[in-house]
PDB file of C-alpha atoms in Angstrom:
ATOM      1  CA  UNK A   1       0.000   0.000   0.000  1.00 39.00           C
ATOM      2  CA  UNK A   2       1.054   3.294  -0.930  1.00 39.00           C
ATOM      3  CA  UNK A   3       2.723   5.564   2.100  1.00 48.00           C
ATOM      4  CA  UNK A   4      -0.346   8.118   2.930  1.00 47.00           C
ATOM      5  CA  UNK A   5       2.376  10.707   3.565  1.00 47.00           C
ATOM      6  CA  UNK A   6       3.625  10.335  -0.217  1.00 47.00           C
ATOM      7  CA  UNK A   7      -0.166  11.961  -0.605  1.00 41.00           C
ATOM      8  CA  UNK A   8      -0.049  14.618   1.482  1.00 49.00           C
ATOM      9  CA  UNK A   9       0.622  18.520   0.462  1.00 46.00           C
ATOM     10  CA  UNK A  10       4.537  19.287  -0.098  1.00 47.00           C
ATOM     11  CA  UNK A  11       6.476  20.540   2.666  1.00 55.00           C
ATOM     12  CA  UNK A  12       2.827  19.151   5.114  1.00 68.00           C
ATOM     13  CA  UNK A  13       4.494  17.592   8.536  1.00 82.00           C
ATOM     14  CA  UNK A  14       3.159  14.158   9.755  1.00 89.00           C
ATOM     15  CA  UNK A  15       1.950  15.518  12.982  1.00 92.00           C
ATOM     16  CA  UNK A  16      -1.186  15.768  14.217  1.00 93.00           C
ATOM     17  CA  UNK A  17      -1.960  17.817  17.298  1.00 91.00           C
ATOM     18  CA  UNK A  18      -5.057  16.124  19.593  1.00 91.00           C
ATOM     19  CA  UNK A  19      -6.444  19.222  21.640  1.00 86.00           C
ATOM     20  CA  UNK A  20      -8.168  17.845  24.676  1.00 81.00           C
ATOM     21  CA  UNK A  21      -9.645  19.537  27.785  1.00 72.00           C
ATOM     22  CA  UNK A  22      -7.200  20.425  30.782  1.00 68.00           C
ATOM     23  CA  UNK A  23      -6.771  18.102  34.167  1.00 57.00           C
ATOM     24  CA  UNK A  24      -8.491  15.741  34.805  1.00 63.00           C
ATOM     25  CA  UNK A  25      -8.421  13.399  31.664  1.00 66.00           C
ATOM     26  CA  UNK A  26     -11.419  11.314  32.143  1.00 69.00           C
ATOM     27  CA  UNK A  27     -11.160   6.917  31.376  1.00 75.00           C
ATOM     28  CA  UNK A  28     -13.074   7.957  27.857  1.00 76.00           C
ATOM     29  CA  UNK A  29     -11.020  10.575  26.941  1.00 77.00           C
ATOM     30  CA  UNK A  30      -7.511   8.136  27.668  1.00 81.00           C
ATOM     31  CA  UNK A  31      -9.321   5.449  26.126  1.00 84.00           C
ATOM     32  CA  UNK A  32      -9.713   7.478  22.546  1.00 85.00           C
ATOM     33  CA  UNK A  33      -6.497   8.984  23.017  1.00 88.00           C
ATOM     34  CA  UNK A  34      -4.431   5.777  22.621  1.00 90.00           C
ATOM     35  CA  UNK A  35      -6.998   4.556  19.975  1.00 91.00           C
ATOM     36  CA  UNK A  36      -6.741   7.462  18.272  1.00 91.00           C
ATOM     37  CA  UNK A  37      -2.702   7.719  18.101  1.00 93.00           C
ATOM     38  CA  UNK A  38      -2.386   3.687  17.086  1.00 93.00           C
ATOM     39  CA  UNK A  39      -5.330   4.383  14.307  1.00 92.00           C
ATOM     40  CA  UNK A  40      -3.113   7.752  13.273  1.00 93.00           C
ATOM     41  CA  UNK A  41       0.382   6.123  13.277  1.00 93.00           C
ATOM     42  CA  UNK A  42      -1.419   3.264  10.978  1.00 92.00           C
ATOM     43  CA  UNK A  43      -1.328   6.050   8.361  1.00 89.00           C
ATOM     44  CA  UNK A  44       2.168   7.303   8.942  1.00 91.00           C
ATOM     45  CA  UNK A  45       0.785   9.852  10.456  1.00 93.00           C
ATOM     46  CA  UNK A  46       2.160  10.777  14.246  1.00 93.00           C
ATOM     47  CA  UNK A  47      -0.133  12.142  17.074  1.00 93.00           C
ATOM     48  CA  UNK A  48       0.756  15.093  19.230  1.00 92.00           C
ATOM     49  CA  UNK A  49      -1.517  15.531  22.242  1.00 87.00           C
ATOM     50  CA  UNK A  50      -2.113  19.239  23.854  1.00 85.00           C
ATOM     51  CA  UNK A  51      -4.151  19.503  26.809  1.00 80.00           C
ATOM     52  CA  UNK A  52      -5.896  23.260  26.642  1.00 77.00           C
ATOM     53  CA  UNK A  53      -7.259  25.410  29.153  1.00 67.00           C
ATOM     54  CA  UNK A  54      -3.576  26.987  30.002  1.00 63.00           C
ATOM     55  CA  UNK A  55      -3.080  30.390  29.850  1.00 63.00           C
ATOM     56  CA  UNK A  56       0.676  30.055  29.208  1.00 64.00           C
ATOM     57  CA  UNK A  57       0.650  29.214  25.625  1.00 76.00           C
ATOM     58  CA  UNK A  58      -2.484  29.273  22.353  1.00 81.00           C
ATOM     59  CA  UNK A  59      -3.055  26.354  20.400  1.00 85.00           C
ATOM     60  CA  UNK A  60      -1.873  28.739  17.633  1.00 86.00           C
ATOM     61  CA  UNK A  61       1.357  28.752  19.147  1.00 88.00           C
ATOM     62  CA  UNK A  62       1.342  25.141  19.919  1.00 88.00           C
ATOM     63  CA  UNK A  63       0.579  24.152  16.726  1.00 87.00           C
ATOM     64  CA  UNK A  64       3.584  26.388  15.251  1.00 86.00           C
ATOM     65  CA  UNK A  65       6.039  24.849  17.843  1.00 86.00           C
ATOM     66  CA  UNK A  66       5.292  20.913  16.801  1.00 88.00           C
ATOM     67  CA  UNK A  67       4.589  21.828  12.850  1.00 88.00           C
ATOM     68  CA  UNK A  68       1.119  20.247  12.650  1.00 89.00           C
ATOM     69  CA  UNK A  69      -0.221  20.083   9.595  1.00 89.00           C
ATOM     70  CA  UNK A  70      -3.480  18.937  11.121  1.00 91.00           C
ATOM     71  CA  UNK A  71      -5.163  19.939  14.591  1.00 91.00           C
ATOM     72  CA  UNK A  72      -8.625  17.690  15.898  1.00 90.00           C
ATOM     73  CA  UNK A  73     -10.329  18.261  19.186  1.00 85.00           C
ATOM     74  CA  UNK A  74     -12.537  16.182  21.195  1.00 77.00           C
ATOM     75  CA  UNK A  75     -14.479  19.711  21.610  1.00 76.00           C
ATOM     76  CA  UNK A  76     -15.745  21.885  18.730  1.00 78.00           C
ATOM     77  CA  UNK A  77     -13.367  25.172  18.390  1.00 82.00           C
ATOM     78  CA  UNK A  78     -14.735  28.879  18.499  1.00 83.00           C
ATOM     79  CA  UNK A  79     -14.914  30.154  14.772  1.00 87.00           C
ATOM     80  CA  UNK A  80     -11.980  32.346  15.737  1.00 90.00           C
ATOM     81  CA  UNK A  81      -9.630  29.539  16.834  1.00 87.00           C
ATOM     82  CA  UNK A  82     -10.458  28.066  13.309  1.00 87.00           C
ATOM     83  CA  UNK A  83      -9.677  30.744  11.403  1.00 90.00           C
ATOM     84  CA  UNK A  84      -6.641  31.449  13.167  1.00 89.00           C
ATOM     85  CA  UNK A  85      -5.375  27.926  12.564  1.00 89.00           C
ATOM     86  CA  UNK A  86      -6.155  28.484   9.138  1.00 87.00           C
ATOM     87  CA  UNK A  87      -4.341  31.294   9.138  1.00 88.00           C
ATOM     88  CA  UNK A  88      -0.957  29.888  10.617  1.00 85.00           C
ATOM     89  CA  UNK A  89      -1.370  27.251   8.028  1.00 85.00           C
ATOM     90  CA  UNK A  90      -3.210  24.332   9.454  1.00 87.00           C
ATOM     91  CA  UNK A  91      -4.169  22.162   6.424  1.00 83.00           C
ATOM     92  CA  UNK A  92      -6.936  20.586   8.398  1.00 86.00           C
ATOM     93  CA  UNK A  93      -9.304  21.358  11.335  1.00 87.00           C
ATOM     94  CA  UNK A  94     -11.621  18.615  12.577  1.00 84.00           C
ATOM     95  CA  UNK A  95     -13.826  18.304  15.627  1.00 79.00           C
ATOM     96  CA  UNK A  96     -15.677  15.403  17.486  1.00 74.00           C
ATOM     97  CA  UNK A  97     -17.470  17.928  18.987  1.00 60.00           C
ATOM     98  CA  UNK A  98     -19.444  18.940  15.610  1.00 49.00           C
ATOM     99  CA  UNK A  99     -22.250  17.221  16.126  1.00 48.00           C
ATOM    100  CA  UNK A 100     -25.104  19.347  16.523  1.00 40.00           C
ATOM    101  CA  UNK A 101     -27.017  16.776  18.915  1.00 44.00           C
ATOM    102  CA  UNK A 102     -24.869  17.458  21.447  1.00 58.00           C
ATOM    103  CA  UNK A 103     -22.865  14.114  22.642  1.00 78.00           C
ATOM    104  CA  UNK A 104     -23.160  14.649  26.388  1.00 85.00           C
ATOM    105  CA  UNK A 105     -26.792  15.193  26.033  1.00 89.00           C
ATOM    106  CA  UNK A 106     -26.916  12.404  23.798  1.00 90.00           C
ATOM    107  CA  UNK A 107     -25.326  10.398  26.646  1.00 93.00           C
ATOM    108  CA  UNK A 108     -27.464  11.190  29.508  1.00 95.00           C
ATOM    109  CA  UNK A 109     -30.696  10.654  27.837  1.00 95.00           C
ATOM    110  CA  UNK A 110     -29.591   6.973  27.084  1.00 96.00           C
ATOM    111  CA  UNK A 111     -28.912   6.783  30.746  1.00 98.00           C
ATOM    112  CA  UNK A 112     -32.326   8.091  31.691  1.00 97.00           C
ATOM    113  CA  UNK A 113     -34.328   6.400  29.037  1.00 97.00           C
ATOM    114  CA  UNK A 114     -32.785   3.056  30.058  1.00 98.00           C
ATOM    115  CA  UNK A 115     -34.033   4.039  33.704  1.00 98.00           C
ATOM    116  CA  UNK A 116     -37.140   4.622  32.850  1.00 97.00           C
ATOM    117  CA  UNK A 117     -38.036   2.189  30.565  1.00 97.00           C
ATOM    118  CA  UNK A 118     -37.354   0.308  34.259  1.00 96.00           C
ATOM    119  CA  UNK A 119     -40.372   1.859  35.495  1.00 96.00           C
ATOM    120  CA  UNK A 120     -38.294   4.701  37.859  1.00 97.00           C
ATOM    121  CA  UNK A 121     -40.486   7.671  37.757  1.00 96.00           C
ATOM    122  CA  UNK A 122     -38.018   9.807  40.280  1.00 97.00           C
ATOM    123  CA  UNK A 123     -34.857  10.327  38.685  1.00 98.00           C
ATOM    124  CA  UNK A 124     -31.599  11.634  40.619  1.00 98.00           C
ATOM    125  CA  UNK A 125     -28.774  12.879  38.698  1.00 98.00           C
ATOM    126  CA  UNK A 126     -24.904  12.408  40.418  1.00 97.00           C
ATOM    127  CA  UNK A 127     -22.683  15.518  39.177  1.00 93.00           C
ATOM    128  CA  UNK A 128     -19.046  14.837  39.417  1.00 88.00           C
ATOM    129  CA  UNK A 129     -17.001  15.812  42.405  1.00 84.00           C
ATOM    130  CA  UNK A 130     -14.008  16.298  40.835  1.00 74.00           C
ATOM    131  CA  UNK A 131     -13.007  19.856  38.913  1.00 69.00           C
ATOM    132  CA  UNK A 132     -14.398  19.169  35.195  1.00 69.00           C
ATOM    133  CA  UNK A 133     -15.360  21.423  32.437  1.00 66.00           C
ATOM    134  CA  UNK A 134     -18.599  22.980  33.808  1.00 75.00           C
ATOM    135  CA  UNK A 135     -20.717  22.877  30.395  1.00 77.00           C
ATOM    136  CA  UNK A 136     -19.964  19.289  30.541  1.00 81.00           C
ATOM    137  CA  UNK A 137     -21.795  18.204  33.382  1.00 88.00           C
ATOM    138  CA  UNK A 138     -24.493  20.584  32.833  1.00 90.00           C
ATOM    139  CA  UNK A 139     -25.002  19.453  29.401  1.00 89.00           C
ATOM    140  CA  UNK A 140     -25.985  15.914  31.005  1.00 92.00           C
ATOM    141  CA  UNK A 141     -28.107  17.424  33.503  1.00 95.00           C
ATOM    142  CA  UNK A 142     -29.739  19.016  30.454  1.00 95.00           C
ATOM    143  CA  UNK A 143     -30.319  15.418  28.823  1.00 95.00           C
ATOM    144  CA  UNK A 144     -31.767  13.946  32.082  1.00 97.00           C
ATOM    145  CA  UNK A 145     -34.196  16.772  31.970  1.00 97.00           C
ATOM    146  CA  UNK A 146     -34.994  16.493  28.300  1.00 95.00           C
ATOM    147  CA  UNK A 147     -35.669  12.342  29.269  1.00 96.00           C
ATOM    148  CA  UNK A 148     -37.934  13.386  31.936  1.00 97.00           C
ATOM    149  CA  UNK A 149     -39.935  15.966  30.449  1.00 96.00           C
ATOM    150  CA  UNK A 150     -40.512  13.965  27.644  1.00 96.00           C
ATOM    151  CA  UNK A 151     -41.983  11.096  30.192  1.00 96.00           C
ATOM    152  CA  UNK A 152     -44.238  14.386  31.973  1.00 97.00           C
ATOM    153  CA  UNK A 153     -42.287  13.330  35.158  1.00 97.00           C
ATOM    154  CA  UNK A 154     -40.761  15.879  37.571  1.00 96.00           C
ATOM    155  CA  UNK A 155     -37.279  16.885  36.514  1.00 97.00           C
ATOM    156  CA  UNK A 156     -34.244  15.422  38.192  1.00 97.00           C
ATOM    157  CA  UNK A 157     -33.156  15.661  41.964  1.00 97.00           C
ATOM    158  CA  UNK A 158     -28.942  16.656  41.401  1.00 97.00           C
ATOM    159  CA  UNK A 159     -26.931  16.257  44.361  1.00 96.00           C
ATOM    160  CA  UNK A 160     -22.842  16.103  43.921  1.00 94.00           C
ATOM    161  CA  UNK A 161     -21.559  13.012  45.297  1.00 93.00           C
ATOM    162  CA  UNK A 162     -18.383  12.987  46.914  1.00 90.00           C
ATOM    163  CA  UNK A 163     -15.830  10.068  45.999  1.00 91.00           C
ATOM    164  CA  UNK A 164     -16.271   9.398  50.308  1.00 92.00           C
ATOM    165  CA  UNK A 165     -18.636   6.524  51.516  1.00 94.00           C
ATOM    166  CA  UNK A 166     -20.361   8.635  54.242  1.00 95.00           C
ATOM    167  CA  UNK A 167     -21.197  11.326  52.260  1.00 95.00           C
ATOM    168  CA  UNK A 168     -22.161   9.359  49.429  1.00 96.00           C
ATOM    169  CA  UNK A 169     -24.802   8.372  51.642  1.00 97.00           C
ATOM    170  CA  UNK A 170     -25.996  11.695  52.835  1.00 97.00           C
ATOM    171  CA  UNK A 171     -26.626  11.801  48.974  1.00 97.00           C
ATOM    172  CA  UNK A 172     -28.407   8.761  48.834  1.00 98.00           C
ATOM    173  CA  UNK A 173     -30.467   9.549  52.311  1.00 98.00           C
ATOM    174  CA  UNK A 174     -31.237  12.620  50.625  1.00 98.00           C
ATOM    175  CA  UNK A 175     -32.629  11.279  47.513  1.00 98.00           C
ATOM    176  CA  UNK A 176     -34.537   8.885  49.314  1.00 97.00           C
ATOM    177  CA  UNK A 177     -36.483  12.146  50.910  1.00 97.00           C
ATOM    178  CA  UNK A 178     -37.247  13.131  47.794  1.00 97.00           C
ATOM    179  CA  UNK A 179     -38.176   9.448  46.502  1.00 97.00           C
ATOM    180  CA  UNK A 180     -35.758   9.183  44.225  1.00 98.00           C
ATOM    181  CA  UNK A 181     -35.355   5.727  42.498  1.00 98.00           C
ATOM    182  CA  UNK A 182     -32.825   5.995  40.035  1.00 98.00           C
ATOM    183  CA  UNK A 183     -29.540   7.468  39.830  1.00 98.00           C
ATOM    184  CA  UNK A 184     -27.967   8.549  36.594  1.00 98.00           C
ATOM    185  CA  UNK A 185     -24.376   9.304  37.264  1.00 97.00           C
ATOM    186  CA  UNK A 186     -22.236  11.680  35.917  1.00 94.00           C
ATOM    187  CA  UNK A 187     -19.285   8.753  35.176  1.00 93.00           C
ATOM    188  CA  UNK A 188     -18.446   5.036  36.680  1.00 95.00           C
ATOM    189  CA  UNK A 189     -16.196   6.875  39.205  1.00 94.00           C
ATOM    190  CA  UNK A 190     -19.610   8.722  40.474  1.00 95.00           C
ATOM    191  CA  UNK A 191     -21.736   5.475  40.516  1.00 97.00           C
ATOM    192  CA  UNK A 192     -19.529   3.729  42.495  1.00 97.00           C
ATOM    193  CA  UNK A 193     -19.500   6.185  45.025  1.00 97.00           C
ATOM    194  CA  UNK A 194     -23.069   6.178  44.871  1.00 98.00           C
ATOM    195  CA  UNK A 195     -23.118   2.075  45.285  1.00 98.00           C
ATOM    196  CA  UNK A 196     -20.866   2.782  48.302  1.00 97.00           C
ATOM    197  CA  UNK A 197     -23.486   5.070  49.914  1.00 97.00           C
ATOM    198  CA  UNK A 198     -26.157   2.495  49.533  1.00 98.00           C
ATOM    199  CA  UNK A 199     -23.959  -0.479  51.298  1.00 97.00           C
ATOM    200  CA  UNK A 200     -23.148   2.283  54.053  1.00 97.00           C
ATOM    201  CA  UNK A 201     -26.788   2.850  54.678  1.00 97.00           C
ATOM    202  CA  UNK A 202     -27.411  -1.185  54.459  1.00 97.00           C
ATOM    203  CA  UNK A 203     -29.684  -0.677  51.101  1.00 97.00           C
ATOM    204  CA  UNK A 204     -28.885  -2.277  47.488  1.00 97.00           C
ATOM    205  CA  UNK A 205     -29.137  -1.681  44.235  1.00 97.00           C
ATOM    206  CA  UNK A 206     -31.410  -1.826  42.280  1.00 97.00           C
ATOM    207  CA  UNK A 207     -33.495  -2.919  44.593  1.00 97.00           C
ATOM    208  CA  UNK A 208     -33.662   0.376  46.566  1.00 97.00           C
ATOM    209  CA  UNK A 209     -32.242   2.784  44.053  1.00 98.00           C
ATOM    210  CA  UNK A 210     -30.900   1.825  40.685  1.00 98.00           C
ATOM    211  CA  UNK A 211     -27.657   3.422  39.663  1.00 98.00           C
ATOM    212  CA  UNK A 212     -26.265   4.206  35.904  1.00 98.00           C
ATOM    213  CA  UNK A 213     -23.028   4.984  35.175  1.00 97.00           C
ATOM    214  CA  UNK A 214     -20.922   6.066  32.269  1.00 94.00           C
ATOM    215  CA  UNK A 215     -17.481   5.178  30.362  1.00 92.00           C
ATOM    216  CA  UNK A 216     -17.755   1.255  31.371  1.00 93.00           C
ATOM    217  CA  UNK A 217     -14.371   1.588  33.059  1.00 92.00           C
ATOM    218  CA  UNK A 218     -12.474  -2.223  34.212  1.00 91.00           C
ATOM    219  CA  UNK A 219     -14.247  -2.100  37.756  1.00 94.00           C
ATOM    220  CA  UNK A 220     -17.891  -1.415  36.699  1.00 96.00           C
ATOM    221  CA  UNK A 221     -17.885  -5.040  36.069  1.00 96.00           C
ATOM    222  CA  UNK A 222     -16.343  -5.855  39.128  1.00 96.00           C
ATOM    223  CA  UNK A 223     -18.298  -3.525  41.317  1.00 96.00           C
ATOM    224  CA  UNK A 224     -20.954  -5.268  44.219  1.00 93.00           C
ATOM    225  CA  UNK A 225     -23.378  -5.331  42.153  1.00 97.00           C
ATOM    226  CA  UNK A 226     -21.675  -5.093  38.811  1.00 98.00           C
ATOM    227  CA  UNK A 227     -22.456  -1.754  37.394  1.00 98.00           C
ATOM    228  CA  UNK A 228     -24.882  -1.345  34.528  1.00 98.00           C
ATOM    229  CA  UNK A 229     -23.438   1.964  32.533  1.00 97.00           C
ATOM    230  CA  UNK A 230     -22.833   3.693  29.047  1.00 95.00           C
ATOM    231  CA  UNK A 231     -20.078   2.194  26.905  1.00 92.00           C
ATOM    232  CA  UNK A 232     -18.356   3.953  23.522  1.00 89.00           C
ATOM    233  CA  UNK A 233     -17.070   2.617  20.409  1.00 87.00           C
ATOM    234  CA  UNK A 234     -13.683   3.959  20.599  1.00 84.00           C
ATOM    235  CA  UNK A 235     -12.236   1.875  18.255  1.00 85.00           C
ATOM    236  CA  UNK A 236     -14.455   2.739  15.593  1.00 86.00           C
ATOM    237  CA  UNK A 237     -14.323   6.586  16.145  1.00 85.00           C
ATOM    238  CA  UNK A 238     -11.157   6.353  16.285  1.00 88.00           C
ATOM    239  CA  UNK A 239     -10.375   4.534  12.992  1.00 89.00           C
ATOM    240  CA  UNK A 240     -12.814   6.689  11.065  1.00 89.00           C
ATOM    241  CA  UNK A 241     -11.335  10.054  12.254  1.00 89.00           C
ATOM    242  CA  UNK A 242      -7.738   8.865  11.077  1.00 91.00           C
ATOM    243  CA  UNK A 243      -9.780   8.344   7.720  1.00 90.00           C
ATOM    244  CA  UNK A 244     -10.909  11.729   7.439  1.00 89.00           C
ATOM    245  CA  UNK A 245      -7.221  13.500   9.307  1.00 90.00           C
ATOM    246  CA  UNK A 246      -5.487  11.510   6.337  1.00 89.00           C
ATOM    247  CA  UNK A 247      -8.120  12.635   3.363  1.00 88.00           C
ATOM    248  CA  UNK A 248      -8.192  16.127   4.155  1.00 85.00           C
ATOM    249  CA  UNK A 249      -4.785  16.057   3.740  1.00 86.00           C
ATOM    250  CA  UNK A 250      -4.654  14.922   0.627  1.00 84.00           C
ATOM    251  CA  UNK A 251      -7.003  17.296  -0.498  1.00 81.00           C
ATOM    252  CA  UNK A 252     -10.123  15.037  -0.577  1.00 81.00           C
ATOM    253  CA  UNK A 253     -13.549  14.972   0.855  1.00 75.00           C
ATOM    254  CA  UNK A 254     -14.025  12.642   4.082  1.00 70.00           C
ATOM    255  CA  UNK A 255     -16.626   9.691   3.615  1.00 65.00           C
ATOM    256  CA  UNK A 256     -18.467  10.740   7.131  1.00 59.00           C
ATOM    257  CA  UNK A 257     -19.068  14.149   7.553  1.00 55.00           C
ATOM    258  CA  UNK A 258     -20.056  13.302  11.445  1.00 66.00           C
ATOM    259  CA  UNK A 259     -17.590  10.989  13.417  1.00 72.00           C
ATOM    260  CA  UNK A 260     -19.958   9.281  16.422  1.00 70.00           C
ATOM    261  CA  UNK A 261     -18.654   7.066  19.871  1.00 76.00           C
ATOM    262  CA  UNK A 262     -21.935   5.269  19.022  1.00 84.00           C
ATOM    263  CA  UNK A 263     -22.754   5.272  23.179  1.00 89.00           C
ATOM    264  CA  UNK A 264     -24.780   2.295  23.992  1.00 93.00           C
ATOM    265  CA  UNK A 265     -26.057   0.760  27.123  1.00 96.00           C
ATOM    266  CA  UNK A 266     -24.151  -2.048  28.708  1.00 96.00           C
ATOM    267  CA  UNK A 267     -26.669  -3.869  30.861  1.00 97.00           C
ATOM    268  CA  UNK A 268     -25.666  -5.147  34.258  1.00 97.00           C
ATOM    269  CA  UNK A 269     -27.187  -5.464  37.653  1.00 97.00           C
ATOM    270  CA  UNK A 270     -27.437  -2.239  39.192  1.00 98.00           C
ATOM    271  CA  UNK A 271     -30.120  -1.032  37.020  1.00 96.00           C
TER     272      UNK A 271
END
């Protein structure tokens, strides 16, 4: 097979800057990451990842430093930022966060569909304790909403759970006040905390609250009870976005104009 960097645009770099969000990475964002590099170097292409957020130094900048000839983020970039890149001679500019749908919406409402296609009526929704973009968490609080509404059920109870077993419970007591019977967590980190709570108060899941959690990291499968949460294709995304990184830079038009994680449910006990 022909070298893909025989293709690209003379005097075009191999490097591909990854923009993701500052501290802390999540599992999904890791996950894609590594896919994402092993899918890139398949196409003799090398990955470069920049974490943004810093004030120190602009992707602009960033971009001049390593010579990339293309830049992708897991987030969609301000119309500025784009043109900017385009202007310091970025041959291609590409986005997982395109999609109009919103993907952290997207996510949630699986997560509260799937609960209340269970029958749960009161849904609670588990925000993240640790720092993380703010529109992110918000945007899933959004989808839980949008699930509910939809259902003409109140809209959810959100209480931040704290990675801590006793105040995970306060949580859970909490939601139990306000009937909650569900829990849609913010990530598998979150749910287990929120399992934790319901051991320390002597309840179980799903029995007294189901719990849903997201990223399917290695110990949702292991947790007591195994945890039932929302999985990605990263594998997939991954291999498709290399695709479209390596046509653009040849100067062609990408088969898929949208790149998806395709999110699905992965069914286990505690919901």
């Amino acid at each position: 097979m022909k070298d893909p960097r025989q293709a690209l645009a003379a005097g075009r770099s191999d490097n591909v800057l990854f923009s993701m969000p500052h501290l802390p990475i999540s599992a999904s964002a890791g996950r894609f990451a590594a896919e994402f590099a092993t899918a890139l170097a398949e196409h003799g292409l090398t990955m470069v990842a920049h974490l943004t957020g810093f004030p120190c130094r602009s992707l602009v900048d960033v971009c001049a430093s390593v010579d990339a000839s293309a830049v992708v983020g897991l987030e969609s970039f301000a119309p500025e930022t784009t043109a900017a890149l385009r202007r310091a001679g970025v041959a291609t500019v590409l986005s997982l966060g395109d999609d109009a749908s919103g993907p952290d919406q997207v996510v949630a409402r699986l997560q509260a569909d799937h609960l209340l296609s269970r029958g749960h009526c009161r849904i609670g929704f588990a925000p993240p304790a640790q720092r993380v973009p703010q529109h992110m968490p918000l945007a899933r609080l959004r989808g839980v909403e949008d699930a509910c509404a939809a259902a003409g059920l109140e809209p959810p109870s959100a209480l931040t759970v704290e990675p801590v077993a006793a105040d995970a419970a306060r949580a859970v007591a909490e939601w139990r006040d306000r009937s909650v019977s569900a829990v849609a967590a913010y990530n598998d980190e979150t749910a287990l905390a929120v399992l934790a709570g319901l051991r320390t108060l002597g309840l179980t899941a799903p029995d007294d609250m189901a719990v849903i959690g997201v990223d399917d990291i290695p110990t949702a499968a292991l947790a007591a009870p195994p945890l039932t949460t929302i999985a990605f294709d990263f594998s997939n995304a991954a291999y498709r976005l290399a695709q479209a990184v390596t046509a653009t830079l040849r100067g062609e038009q990408p088969q898929e104009a949208k790149i998806s994680y395709r999110p699905h449910v992965v069914e286990r006990e505690s919901a």
